[in-house]
Amino acid sequence: MRTERNGLGGVFVVAEVRRSGIHSCTLELVSKARELADARGREVTAIVLRSPSEEPVEPLFRHGADRILLVEDERLGSLNAEVHSRIVAHLIGKGDAEIVLAPATTTGRTLLPAVAALIHTGLTADCTGLEIDAETGLLLQTRPAIGGNVIATIKTPDHLPQMATVRPKTFPVAPPQDRLGRVERPLLDESLFCTSVVCLGEESVEGEEVDIQGLDVIVSGGKGLKRPEGFRLLQELADLLEGAVGASRPTVEAKWISYPHQVGLSGKVVAPRIYLAAGISGAVQHLAGMQTAETIIAVNKDPEAPLFRVADVALCGDLYEILPRLIDAIRREKEERHD
Amino acid sequence: MKIAVLIKQVPDTDEVKMDPEKGTMIRDGVGSLINPLDLNALEAALFLKGERGGTVTVLSMGPPQAERALREGLALGADRAHLLSDRAFAGADTWATAKVLATLLEKTGPYDLVLAGEKATDGETGQVGPEVATLLGLPFATYVSRLSATDGGLEVRRTVEEGYQRLRLPYPCLATVLHDLNEPSMPTLAGKKRGRRAEVTRWGLSDLGLEETEVGLSGSPTRVVRIAHPKITRQTAFYGARDLDRGIAHVVALLKEKALLQGGGQA
Ligand SMILES: Cc1cc2nc3c(=O)[nH]c(=O)nc-3n(C[C@H](O)[C@H](O)[C@H](O)COP(=O)(O)OP(=O)(O)OC[C@H]3O[C@@H](n4cnc5c(N)ncnc54)[C@H](O)[C@@H]3O)c2cc1C
């Protein structure tokens, strides 16, 4: 509570550490944290919990961190909600954090609620906007609700720290600066690692990009594909644009594609720079997952398709005619650039 | 095995229509139902009960009408139902909701397992499950897409960005589940009858022994400052059969403008 804490420790970011290393959404948060900390005249601290690794942490300094709290331990290689949340709660408490941010990934959305419960403070999920209120100095947290139809602004007036999870790709990564900071390796009490949960194993889903949320381009298909092979065409287009393939629910239910690709109310909420939907009608449940995309392109043979109403570009016709032509046009454009 | 399932009543988005003028959802006259993922949690609980015996209890916090959602749970096969309903609980954020649910679980428990949907379709925070677990000091797992009960504990598979993580949690524990865990059943006629008759226990603030300052809006660390209804206005450029060349050129130009055509070029 505010009475026991005063928040002089500034803005803390919980780094997203994956098997491949520190994920780029961490840099987005560090960049935003820098902005917030400057507005408050405070420091930015990044918390990195991982198994011993050679990966340098300096990029976090270049994008805005002043200090890195680095905890390396074999037992931190795989997420253990109990242990990780206890350590984060300990570090932000000891560091007297005013604001704590974590990415709204499966990890961040698991850890931060547990941290909030441990230290009794508020938490706002999936924020798409963060700013310091000039009058009160409080963090104003903006989040979409009910599938982006309502935007709520939330604050945590009487508790510290003020905590939020933030969707990846919400904030840009700031240009790198020539700056350094301090790496501290806090010594942690053995009791923090105490757990009764056993990790039985981890599997990557082979040959499949399951994480569609972090990409600039998503190319989605719906029932209008008519057959599962249609997704190959979409994959071809997605590969050209270094994007991911998304899907409407019926195609997932028909097992044309796996669940991690599902966009919508009961799937993923995405906000890519380009969302292309082919053969998707645009039911509210689907719109709920994609209508905040920067640009929406819809391909549908039905001129009345509801998705056209939220699209920036509507291509009306048979997707099996339009998509190959679009793929050709993109190839030609890319080749020209290459010559 | 004693299992508790946390359920939330949410507006039926299938019936929700969009207001074309304001760009908001029209909620008037819209029915409500059990949050879809909570049905997956209930289905899993009923399956485990069938396998290992025991009881399934459904719990919900909400307005008096939320009793309907609990009756639906009873119709589906839950043995007991508890409704937390009190004006003092109104306006609760996830923390204050978790506090009340955790207290009720303590009062009506002990349970070996608590299940809930990963998130609700209206609030979409996914925070209540982990917060309840942490307030009760229970080990927990989120994003569970497979689960089985063994004598040694609950074995789960979590679906995460990189693939899957498999965990074993000792009892008592809590898990929040995803839609691909199972296929929820429909209530039978006999079930519906039972659901209408069975008792739903009501709990108010004084029954929980909590202070008014710990619950509802006054127990919530967060405050909604304002609600905006953004009208997402997009100027749609429409291309029909005869304009498709121009339409495709428009898309390519957009990609170029956004610098999305620079990579590789290994076309
Ligand atoms: C609780 C709940 C949760 C839900 N969650 C989700 C969710 O997360 N995500 C989701 O997507 N849905 C969800 N739904 C389902 C949703 O209501 C719709 O049923 C679904 O989105 C429709 O999928 P679709 O657009 O692929 O199929 P359809 O509605 O059948 O649309 C197919 C479209 O393809 C077009 N088409 C057909 N042939 C062609 C062609 N050759 N070329 C071009 N266009 C063509 C048609 O004109 C049509 O518009 C949910 C529903 C409920 C009740």
XYZ file of C-alpha atoms and ligand atoms in Angstrom:
659
model
C 0.000 0.000 0.000
C 1.035 3.564 -0.558
C 1.542 4.117 3.129
C 4.425 1.642 3.369
C 5.936 2.235 -0.053
C 6.805 5.459 -1.813
C 7.787 4.352 -5.292
C 11.111 6.159 -5.465
C 12.590 3.136 -7.247
C 10.917 4.113 -10.503
C 9.710 1.959 -13.360
C 10.384 -1.787 -13.440
C 10.048 -4.005 -16.497
C 9.840 -7.776 -16.227
C 11.762 -9.123 -19.213
C 10.188 -11.801 -21.388
C 12.755 -14.571 -21.515
C 12.060 -17.363 -23.980
C 14.128 -20.339 -24.993
C 15.435 -18.237 -27.855
C 16.501 -15.478 -25.448
C 15.177 -12.100 -24.394
C 12.136 -11.420 -26.555
C 11.881 -8.156 -28.494
C 8.680 -7.156 -26.686
C 10.954 -6.516 -23.689
C 12.676 -3.753 -25.670
C 9.303 -2.210 -26.468
C 8.486 -2.072 -22.772
C 11.890 -0.748 -21.788
C 11.474 2.009 -24.386
C 8.076 2.953 -22.968
C 9.368 2.661 -19.406
C 12.106 5.200 -20.249
C 9.464 7.699 -21.325
C 7.403 7.157 -18.166
C 10.446 7.268 -15.898
C 11.619 10.529 -17.485
C 8.205 12.049 -16.841
C 8.608 11.065 -13.192
C 12.332 11.822 -12.930
C 13.111 8.227 -11.944
C 15.092 5.201 -13.068
C 14.217 2.245 -15.279
C 15.049 -1.195 -13.937
C 14.719 -4.396 -15.950
C 14.298 -7.712 -14.151
C 15.774 -10.653 -16.033
C 15.140 -14.098 -14.571
C 16.705 -16.942 -16.529
C 18.920 -19.995 -16.443
C 22.631 -19.162 -16.862
C 23.113 -17.714 -20.339
C 25.728 -16.039 -22.499
C 23.220 -13.734 -24.136
C 24.239 -10.122 -23.503
C 21.784 -7.911 -21.626
C 23.292 -4.610 -22.834
C 20.608 -4.033 -25.504
C 18.246 -3.296 -22.618
C 20.480 -0.382 -21.611
C 20.598 0.983 -25.136
C 16.810 1.114 -25.300
C 16.311 2.781 -21.947
C 17.196 0.721 -18.863
C 19.442 2.247 -16.190
C 19.815 -0.931 -14.207
C 19.342 -4.631 -14.762
C 18.544 -7.012 -11.945
C 19.881 -10.277 -13.303
C 19.036 -13.529 -11.581
C 20.516 -16.601 -13.210
C 19.679 -19.999 -11.827
C 19.101 -23.407 -13.412
C 15.727 -23.498 -11.722
C 14.534 -20.436 -13.664
C 14.818 -22.040 -17.087
C 11.146 -22.917 -17.307
C 8.325 -20.749 -15.972
C 7.282 -21.703 -12.474
C 4.517 -19.261 -11.612
C 5.020 -19.665 -7.878
C 8.781 -19.137 -7.878
C 8.952 -16.470 -10.561
C 6.166 -14.389 -9.006
C 7.730 -14.611 -5.556
C 11.075 -13.409 -6.891
C 9.508 -10.573 -8.887
C 7.455 -9.505 -5.852
C 10.591 -9.557 -3.719
C 12.648 -7.501 -6.190
C 10.033 -4.840 -6.849
C 9.308 -4.564 -3.146
C 12.944 -4.200 -2.233
C 13.500 -1.808 -5.135
C 10.474 0.293 -4.141
C 8.954 0.249 -7.619
C 6.421 2.887 -8.581
C 5.346 1.207 -11.823
C 5.759 -2.397 -12.968
C 5.252 -3.461 -16.585
C 5.318 -6.891 -18.181
C 4.357 -8.072 -21.641
C 0.817 -9.435 -21.947
C 2.107 -12.820 -23.056
C 1.155 -16.139 -21.491
C 4.087 -15.622 -19.113
C 3.355 -12.002 -18.175
C -0.345 -12.673 -17.832
C 0.438 -15.540 -15.465
C 3.121 -13.863 -13.382
C 1.790 -10.373 -12.796
C -1.612 -11.327 -11.339
C 0.206 -13.531 -8.848
C 2.571 -10.664 -8.019
C -0.379 -8.277 -7.613
C -2.025 -10.704 -5.202
C 1.195 -11.203 -3.233
C 1.795 -7.513 -2.666
C -1.832 -6.355 -2.716
C -1.947 -3.879 -5.528
C -3.928 -3.278 -8.712
C -3.148 -4.653 -12.149
C -4.513 -3.690 -15.539
C -4.415 -6.321 -18.261
C -3.535 -5.876 -21.921
C -2.919 -2.151 -21.924
C -2.634 -0.417 -25.259
C -1.778 3.003 -23.859
C 0.237 4.233 -20.865
C 0.932 7.784 -19.820
C 1.670 9.800 -16.735
C -1.148 12.070 -15.629
C 0.436 15.518 -15.504
C -1.699 16.571 -12.555
C -1.421 13.626 -10.198
C 1.691 11.879 -11.451
C -0.308 8.669 -11.592
C -0.055 6.131 -14.379
C -3.043 6.272 -16.738
C -3.592 2.839 -18.210
C -5.732 2.445 -21.294
C -7.135 -0.871 -22.372
C -9.713 -2.042 -24.834
C -12.583 -4.065 -23.421
C -15.359 -6.074 -24.959
C -13.326 -6.744 -28.031
C -12.139 -3.218 -28.597
C -15.622 -1.710 -28.590
C -14.922 0.172 -25.402
C -11.694 1.819 -24.348
C -11.302 2.148 -20.601
C -8.779 4.343 -18.854
C -7.766 2.995 -15.479
C -5.595 4.199 -12.636
C -4.361 2.780 -9.355
C -4.644 5.759 -7.015
C -3.808 4.436 -3.558
C -1.621 1.391 -4.032
C 1.963 0.907 -5.116
C 3.341 -0.171 -7.435
C 0.943 0.549 -10.308
C 1.077 -2.507 -12.538
C 0.126 -3.254 -16.117
C 0.592 -5.907 -18.760
C 1.046 -4.591 -22.288
C 0.307 -6.308 -25.552
C 3.367 -6.949 -27.692
C 3.716 -4.572 -30.649
C 1.792 -1.855 -28.845
C 4.752 0.468 -28.382
C 7.658 0.969 -30.767
C 11.214 0.101 -29.811
C 13.073 3.401 -29.271
C 16.149 3.983 -31.437
C 19.211 2.607 -29.618
C 21.227 5.163 -27.673
C 24.851 4.972 -26.766
C 24.251 4.408 -23.090
C 25.167 1.897 -20.443
C 23.893 0.991 -17.028
C 24.529 -1.208 -14.032
C 24.055 -4.956 -13.940
C 23.257 -6.137 -10.436
C 23.016 -9.775 -9.444
C 20.894 -9.793 -6.295
C 21.495 -12.657 -3.897
C 18.220 -14.377 -3.231
C 17.179 -16.349 -0.224
C 16.844 -20.048 -0.984
C 13.277 -19.995 0.359
C 12.148 -17.989 -2.691
C 12.891 -21.014 -4.877
C 10.797 -23.374 -2.795
C 8.120 -25.118 -4.899
C 6.107 -28.298 -5.120
C 5.363 -27.953 -8.836
C 7.372 -30.179 -11.158
C 8.069 -29.324 -14.778
C 7.641 -32.558 -16.743
C 8.874 -31.168 -20.024
C 8.598 -28.558 -22.725
C 7.852 -29.105 -26.387
C 8.004 -26.693 -29.235
C 5.369 -27.150 -31.836
C 7.399 -28.307 -34.769
C 7.637 -26.333 -37.950
C 4.874 -24.071 -36.837
C 4.909 -20.443 -35.829
C 2.461 -20.501 -32.958
C 3.064 -16.965 -31.805
C 0.952 -14.940 -34.205
C 0.550 -12.013 -31.861
C 3.922 -10.402 -32.306
C 4.038 -10.034 -36.078
C 3.507 -7.065 -38.406
C 1.423 -8.989 -40.896
C -1.310 -11.562 -40.362
C -3.015 -13.286 -43.267
C -6.162 -15.058 -42.108
C -8.482 -17.527 -43.732
C -12.055 -18.566 -43.045
C -14.696 -21.001 -44.175
C -14.581 -19.358 -47.588
C -11.327 -21.247 -48.258
C -13.622 -24.259 -48.711
C -10.804 -26.752 -48.147
C -7.838 -27.111 -45.777
C -5.308 -26.778 -48.620
C -6.425 -23.171 -48.929
C -4.198 -22.388 -45.975
C -1.172 -23.254 -48.118
C -1.993 -20.327 -50.348
C -2.261 -18.098 -47.281
C 1.019 -19.451 -45.931
C 2.692 -18.558 -49.224
C 1.428 -14.998 -48.951
C 2.347 -14.784 -45.263
C 5.872 -16.048 -45.979
C 6.335 -13.379 -48.643
C 5.439 -10.715 -46.096
C 7.230 -12.373 -43.172
C 3.903 -12.645 -41.427
C 1.816 -15.310 -39.784
C -1.311 -17.181 -40.746
C -4.486 -16.574 -38.758
C -7.837 -18.316 -38.915
C -11.512 -18.020 -38.068
C -12.990 -20.407 -35.543
C -14.859 -22.765 -37.887
C -11.641 -23.573 -39.763
C -9.966 -24.444 -36.461
C -12.944 -26.547 -35.451
C -12.772 -28.354 -38.788
C -9.099 -29.024 -37.954
C -7.865 -27.288 -41.098
C -5.392 -25.457 -38.877
C -4.424 -25.538 -35.201
C -5.940 -23.490 -32.388
C -2.958 -21.158 -31.776
C -3.842 -19.573 -35.134
C -7.394 -18.684 -34.157
C -8.200 -14.977 -34.088
C -11.188 -13.655 -32.188
C -13.102 -13.671 -28.994
C -12.193 -17.222 -28.062
C -8.834 -17.087 -29.803
C -6.110 -14.455 -29.948
C -6.573 -10.724 -30.005
C -4.177 -9.295 -32.548
C -3.295 -5.811 -33.690
C -0.844 -6.202 -36.561
C 0.050 -3.443 -38.992
C -1.681 -5.356 -41.778
C -4.524 -7.819 -41.264
C -5.666 -9.541 -44.418
C -8.787 -11.683 -44.137
C -9.780 -14.006 -46.964
C -13.096 -15.853 -46.940
C -14.018 -14.587 -43.482
C -17.496 -13.118 -43.117
C -16.751 -10.820 -40.156
C -18.855 -12.080 -37.257
C -18.592 -9.894 -34.112
C -16.602 -12.654 -32.435
C -14.015 -12.500 -35.181
C -13.986 -8.688 -35.295
C -13.317 -8.689 -31.561
C -9.925 -10.197 -32.268
C -8.689 -7.992 -35.077
C -10.532 -4.720 -35.447
C -7.767 -2.678 -33.869
C -5.316 -3.700 -36.606
C -3.654 -0.711 -38.227
C -4.856 -1.603 -41.722
C -7.459 -4.199 -42.643
C -7.704 -5.779 -46.065
C -10.658 -8.045 -46.767
C -11.152 -10.495 -49.610
C -14.674 -11.846 -49.940
C -16.995 -12.729 -52.770
C -20.013 -11.347 -50.954
C -20.230 -7.550 -51.356
C -22.344 -7.417 -48.182
C -19.806 -9.264 -46.020
C -19.722 -7.481 -42.623
C -15.927 -7.553 -42.644
C -15.931 -5.092 -45.547
C -17.474 -2.529 -43.203
C -14.373 -2.434 -41.017
C -11.890 -2.842 -43.866
C -9.612 -0.200 -45.353
C -9.378 -2.092 -48.605
C -12.153 -4.395 -49.800
C -11.394 -6.784 -52.640
C -14.654 -8.305 -53.771
C -14.343 -11.567 -55.660
C -13.157 -15.154 -55.508
C -10.196 -15.444 -53.189
C -8.719 -18.203 -55.354
C -8.504 -15.700 -58.159
C -7.478 -12.671 -56.118
C -4.810 -14.131 -53.844
C -2.638 -15.664 -56.609
C -2.768 -12.335 -58.431
C -1.812 -10.501 -55.271
C 1.048 -12.916 -54.615
C 2.319 -12.358 -58.166
C 2.120 -8.603 -57.817
C 4.052 -8.695 -54.537
C 6.712 -10.978 -56.041
C 7.146 -8.644 -58.981
C 7.459 -5.660 -56.693
C 10.042 -7.415 -54.535
C 12.083 -8.499 -57.538
C 12.132 -4.962 -58.862
C 13.435 -3.733 -55.561
C 16.076 -6.383 -55.657
C 17.429 -5.571 -59.096
C -11.988 -35.584 -5.230
C -13.578 -32.274 -4.240
C -13.563 -29.874 -7.147
C -14.670 -26.242 -7.285
C -15.378 -24.434 -10.546
C -15.446 -20.640 -10.707
C -17.995 -19.433 -13.205
C -18.929 -16.025 -14.487
C -22.071 -14.893 -16.176
C -21.333 -12.888 -19.315
C -23.471 -11.206 -21.981
C -24.306 -13.499 -24.874
C -22.127 -12.011 -27.585
C -23.878 -14.124 -30.182
C -26.903 -11.911 -29.732
C -24.953 -8.708 -29.551
C -25.512 -6.432 -32.506
C -23.331 -3.540 -33.446
C -24.741 -0.042 -33.434
C -23.623 1.174 -36.868
C -23.816 4.836 -35.794
C -21.872 4.670 -32.568
C -19.784 1.605 -33.296
C -20.696 0.120 -29.926
C -22.326 -3.106 -28.929
C -26.038 -2.994 -28.287
C -26.420 -4.922 -25.065
C -30.075 -4.174 -24.347
C -32.238 -7.242 -24.301
C -29.193 -9.412 -24.728
C -29.294 -12.674 -22.815
C -26.519 -13.945 -20.673
C -24.768 -17.216 -20.383
C -21.897 -18.943 -18.648
C -18.563 -17.652 -19.875
C -17.624 -20.183 -22.600
C -14.236 -21.133 -21.123
C -15.859 -21.728 -17.725
C -17.949 -24.396 -19.445
C -14.726 -26.111 -20.461
C -13.614 -25.930 -16.822
C -16.917 -27.410 -15.652
C -16.745 -30.163 -18.266
C -13.265 -31.105 -17.053
C -14.467 -31.122 -13.442
C -17.399 -33.388 -14.280
C -15.095 -35.709 -16.200
C -12.699 -35.986 -13.249
C -15.602 -36.615 -10.919
C -16.758 -39.452 -13.178
C -13.263 -40.871 -13.157
C -12.304 -40.485 -9.532
C -15.576 -39.828 -7.698
C -16.217 -36.840 -5.443
C -18.206 -33.659 -5.846
C -18.290 -30.648 -8.121
C -19.227 -27.277 -6.662
C -19.869 -24.207 -8.812
C -19.243 -20.741 -7.393
C -19.982 -17.342 -8.845
C -19.922 -13.722 -7.816
C -22.453 -11.490 -9.498
C -25.847 -9.834 -9.395
C -28.813 -11.950 -8.196
C -29.512 -12.970 -11.806
C -26.192 -14.826 -11.868
C -28.124 -17.548 -10.108
C -29.229 -18.577 -13.593
C -25.667 -19.381 -14.589
C -25.249 -21.479 -11.452
C -28.486 -23.352 -12.188
C -27.132 -24.086 -15.633
C -24.040 -25.505 -13.918
C -26.260 -27.660 -11.721
C -28.191 -28.792 -14.791
C -24.936 -29.897 -16.353
C -24.122 -32.058 -13.334
C -22.619 -29.901 -10.574
C -23.611 -31.070 -7.079
C -23.638 -27.769 -5.227
C -23.819 -24.086 -6.076
C -22.847 -20.950 -4.186
C -23.705 -17.420 -5.232
C -21.880 -14.398 -3.879
C -24.269 -11.544 -4.243
C -24.284 -8.351 -2.255
C -24.467 -4.702 -3.223
C -21.173 -4.284 -1.380
C -19.478 -6.522 -3.985
C -20.461 -4.268 -6.899
C -17.775 -2.521 -8.903
C -15.087 -5.016 -7.913
C -11.907 -5.154 -9.964
C -10.013 -8.426 -10.348
C -8.318 -8.064 -6.963
C -11.532 -7.522 -5.035
C -13.257 -10.275 -7.016
C -10.442 -12.696 -6.250
C -10.542 -11.745 -2.573
C -14.233 -12.606 -2.271
C -13.953 -15.825 -4.280
C -10.908 -16.945 -2.289
C -12.759 -16.313 0.968
C -15.753 -18.318 -0.224
C -13.502 -21.194 -1.317
C -12.049 -21.220 2.180
C -15.487 -21.154 3.805
C -16.978 -23.908 1.645
C -13.820 -26.012 1.172
C -11.370 -27.530 1.480
C -11.177 -28.452 -2.223
C -8.566 -30.622 -3.907
C -8.841 -28.733 -7.148
C -10.160 -25.358 -8.309
C -10.834 -24.836 -12.023
C -11.770 -21.710 -13.983
C -11.779 -20.457 -17.561
C -8.566 -18.762 -18.665
C -10.438 -15.500 -19.193
C -13.952 -14.166 -19.514
C -15.328 -12.892 -22.788
C -16.357 -9.555 -21.274
C -13.451 -8.446 -19.095
C -10.787 -10.543 -20.798
C -8.238 -9.976 -18.046
C -7.420 -13.575 -17.151
C -6.292 -12.294 -13.756
C -8.862 -13.667 -11.334
C -7.653 -17.292 -11.482
C -3.986 -16.594 -10.654
C -5.021 -14.019 -8.037
C -7.360 -16.467 -6.279
C -4.647 -19.140 -6.299
C -2.059 -16.772 -4.892
C -4.361 -15.416 -2.180
C -4.981 -19.016 -1.094
C -1.329 -19.962 -1.436
C -2.177 -22.649 -4.012
C 0.150 -23.720 -6.816
C -1.515 -22.970 -10.156
C -1.269 -23.380 -13.902
C -2.717 -21.114 -16.608
C -3.504 -21.723 -20.304
C -4.203 -25.414 -19.663
C -5.173 -27.296 -22.823
C -4.909 -30.812 -21.400
C -5.241 -32.151 -17.897
C -5.376 -35.435 -16.035
C -5.620 -36.299 -12.381
C -3.144 -38.805 -10.991
C -2.654 -39.864 -7.387
C 0.548 -37.837 -7.328
C -1.079 -34.627 -8.501
C -2.694 -32.827 -11.391
C -0.795 -33.170 -14.659
C -1.395 -30.370 -17.117
C -0.230 -29.220 -20.482
C -0.024 -25.457 -20.927
C -0.239 -23.963 -24.416
C 2.248 -21.115 -24.659
C 3.798 -19.047 -27.463
C 6.632 -21.462 -28.137
C 4.629 -24.667 -27.834
C 3.718 -26.579 -24.720
C 4.846 -26.835 -21.128
C 3.885 -29.860 -19.043
C 3.625 -29.573 -15.259
C 2.622 -31.667 -12.299
C 0.971 -29.773 -9.452
C 0.307 -31.289 -6.039
C -3.217 -31.063 -4.611
C -4.722 -28.715 -3.683
C -4.104 -26.593 -6.760
C -5.833 -24.332 -9.291
C -5.879 -24.385 -13.081
C -7.318 -22.022 -15.687
C -8.307 -23.714 -18.915
C -8.504 -23.069 -22.643
C -11.174 -23.854 -25.188
C -9.379 -26.830 -26.750
C -9.379 -28.759 -23.466
C -12.648 -30.527 -24.255
C -16.065 -30.216 -25.842
C -18.634 -29.002 -23.261
C -21.802 -31.123 -23.073
C -25.373 -29.921 -23.280
C -27.658 -30.381 -20.281
C -30.045 -33.324 -20.380
C -33.746 -32.962 -19.681
C -33.366 -34.636 -16.302
C -30.419 -32.366 -15.593
C -32.453 -29.279 -16.386
C -35.146 -30.395 -13.986
C -32.605 -30.934 -11.268
C -31.016 -27.584 -12.008
C -34.321 -25.834 -11.430
C -34.951 -27.550 -8.115
C -31.521 -27.754 -6.553
C -30.496 -25.268 -3.920
C -28.263 -22.310 -4.624
C -26.677 -21.008 -1.426
C -26.531 -17.225 -1.242
C -23.619 -15.462 0.445
C -23.452 -11.809 1.399
C -20.756 -9.654 2.906
C -21.580 -10.517 6.524
C -21.519 -14.270 5.782
C -17.939 -13.960 4.599
C -16.711 -12.046 7.608
C -15.010 -9.459 5.425
C -14.966 -5.701 5.902
C -16.815 -3.481 3.457
C -13.507 -1.815 2.643
C -12.067 -5.130 1.427
C -14.672 -5.813 -1.246
C -16.400 -4.250 -4.223
C -15.353 -0.845 -5.463
C -13.894 0.238 -2.139
C -11.714 -2.885 -1.969
C -10.459 -2.401 -5.530
C -6.973 -0.982 -6.026
C -7.853 0.110 -9.572
C -10.358 2.760 -10.653
C -11.902 3.354 -14.027
C -11.254 6.994 -14.851
C -13.230 7.077 -18.082
C -14.808 4.911 -20.715
C -14.602 5.899 -24.340
C -16.532 4.390 -27.208
C -14.162 4.803 -30.078
C -15.907 4.705 -33.369
C -13.513 2.863 -35.558
C -14.026 4.710 -38.771
C -12.267 3.412 -41.751
C -12.699 4.752 -45.239
C -13.248 1.579 -47.145
C -11.823 1.540 -50.653
C -14.065 -0.967 -52.391
C -12.882 -2.850 -55.482
C -15.314 -5.067 -57.371
C -14.721 -7.545 -60.190
C -13.721 -4.915 -62.748
C -11.401 -2.967 -60.450
C -9.388 -5.830 -59.031
C -6.171 -4.745 -60.727
C -6.459 -1.363 -59.084
C -7.365 -3.017 -55.786
C -4.294 -5.223 -55.875
C -2.116 -2.254 -56.783
C -3.604 -0.435 -53.781
C -2.623 -3.297 -51.471
C 0.900 -3.430 -52.877
C 1.226 0.339 -52.429
C 0.111 0.003 -48.803
C 2.682 -2.704 -48.155
C 5.349 -0.545 -49.740
C 4.332 2.485 -47.706
C 4.614 0.428 -44.521
C 8.036 -0.853 -45.590
C 6.838 -4.437 -45.475
C 8.292 -5.461 -48.822
C 11.944 -5.041 -47.994
C 12.821 -8.398 -46.512
C 14.682 -11.192 -48.271
C 13.264 -11.002 -51.741
C 13.848 -14.727 -52.192
C 10.643 -14.826 -54.188
C -18.860 -17.858 -27.888
C -18.381 -17.767 -29.298
C -17.046 -17.483 -29.526
C -16.564 -17.391 -30.830
N -15.258 -17.096 -31.030
C -14.793 -16.944 -32.274
C -13.421 -16.604 -32.507
O -12.614 -16.479 -31.583
N -13.009 -16.431 -33.779
C -13.849 -16.572 -34.849
O -13.407 -16.382 -35.990
N -15.131 -16.918 -34.663
C -15.624 -17.116 -33.407
N -16.922 -17.493 -33.244
C -17.710 -17.879 -34.432
C -18.290 -16.713 -35.196
O -19.560 -16.410 -34.652
C -18.486 -17.058 -36.683
O -19.267 -18.220 -36.790
C -17.184 -17.300 -37.434
O -16.273 -16.249 -37.207
C -17.442 -17.424 -38.913
O -16.271 -17.874 -39.558
P -15.995 -17.597 -41.091
O -16.049 -16.157 -41.363
O -14.746 -18.315 -41.455
O -17.174 -18.401 -41.816
P -18.481 -17.884 -42.519
O -19.253 -16.985 -41.658
O -19.134 -19.100 -43.056
O -17.943 -16.996 -43.713
C -17.339 -17.479 -44.869
C -17.138 -16.297 -45.792
O -16.374 -16.680 -46.915
C -16.903 -16.027 -48.055
N -16.523 -16.849 -49.222
C -16.975 -18.072 -49.561
N -16.335 -18.505 -50.666
C -15.461 -17.555 -51.006
C -14.531 -17.429 -52.077
N -14.347 -18.395 -52.991
N -13.810 -16.302 -52.160
C -13.976 -15.307 -51.240
N -14.845 -15.384 -50.223
C -15.583 -16.485 -50.116
C -18.382 -15.955 -47.807
O -18.951 -14.906 -48.552
C -18.435 -15.710 -46.318
O -18.438 -14.319 -46.044
C -17.430 -17.596 -31.943
C -18.774 -17.882 -31.710
C -19.258 -17.973 -30.409
C -20.699 -18.286 -30.202
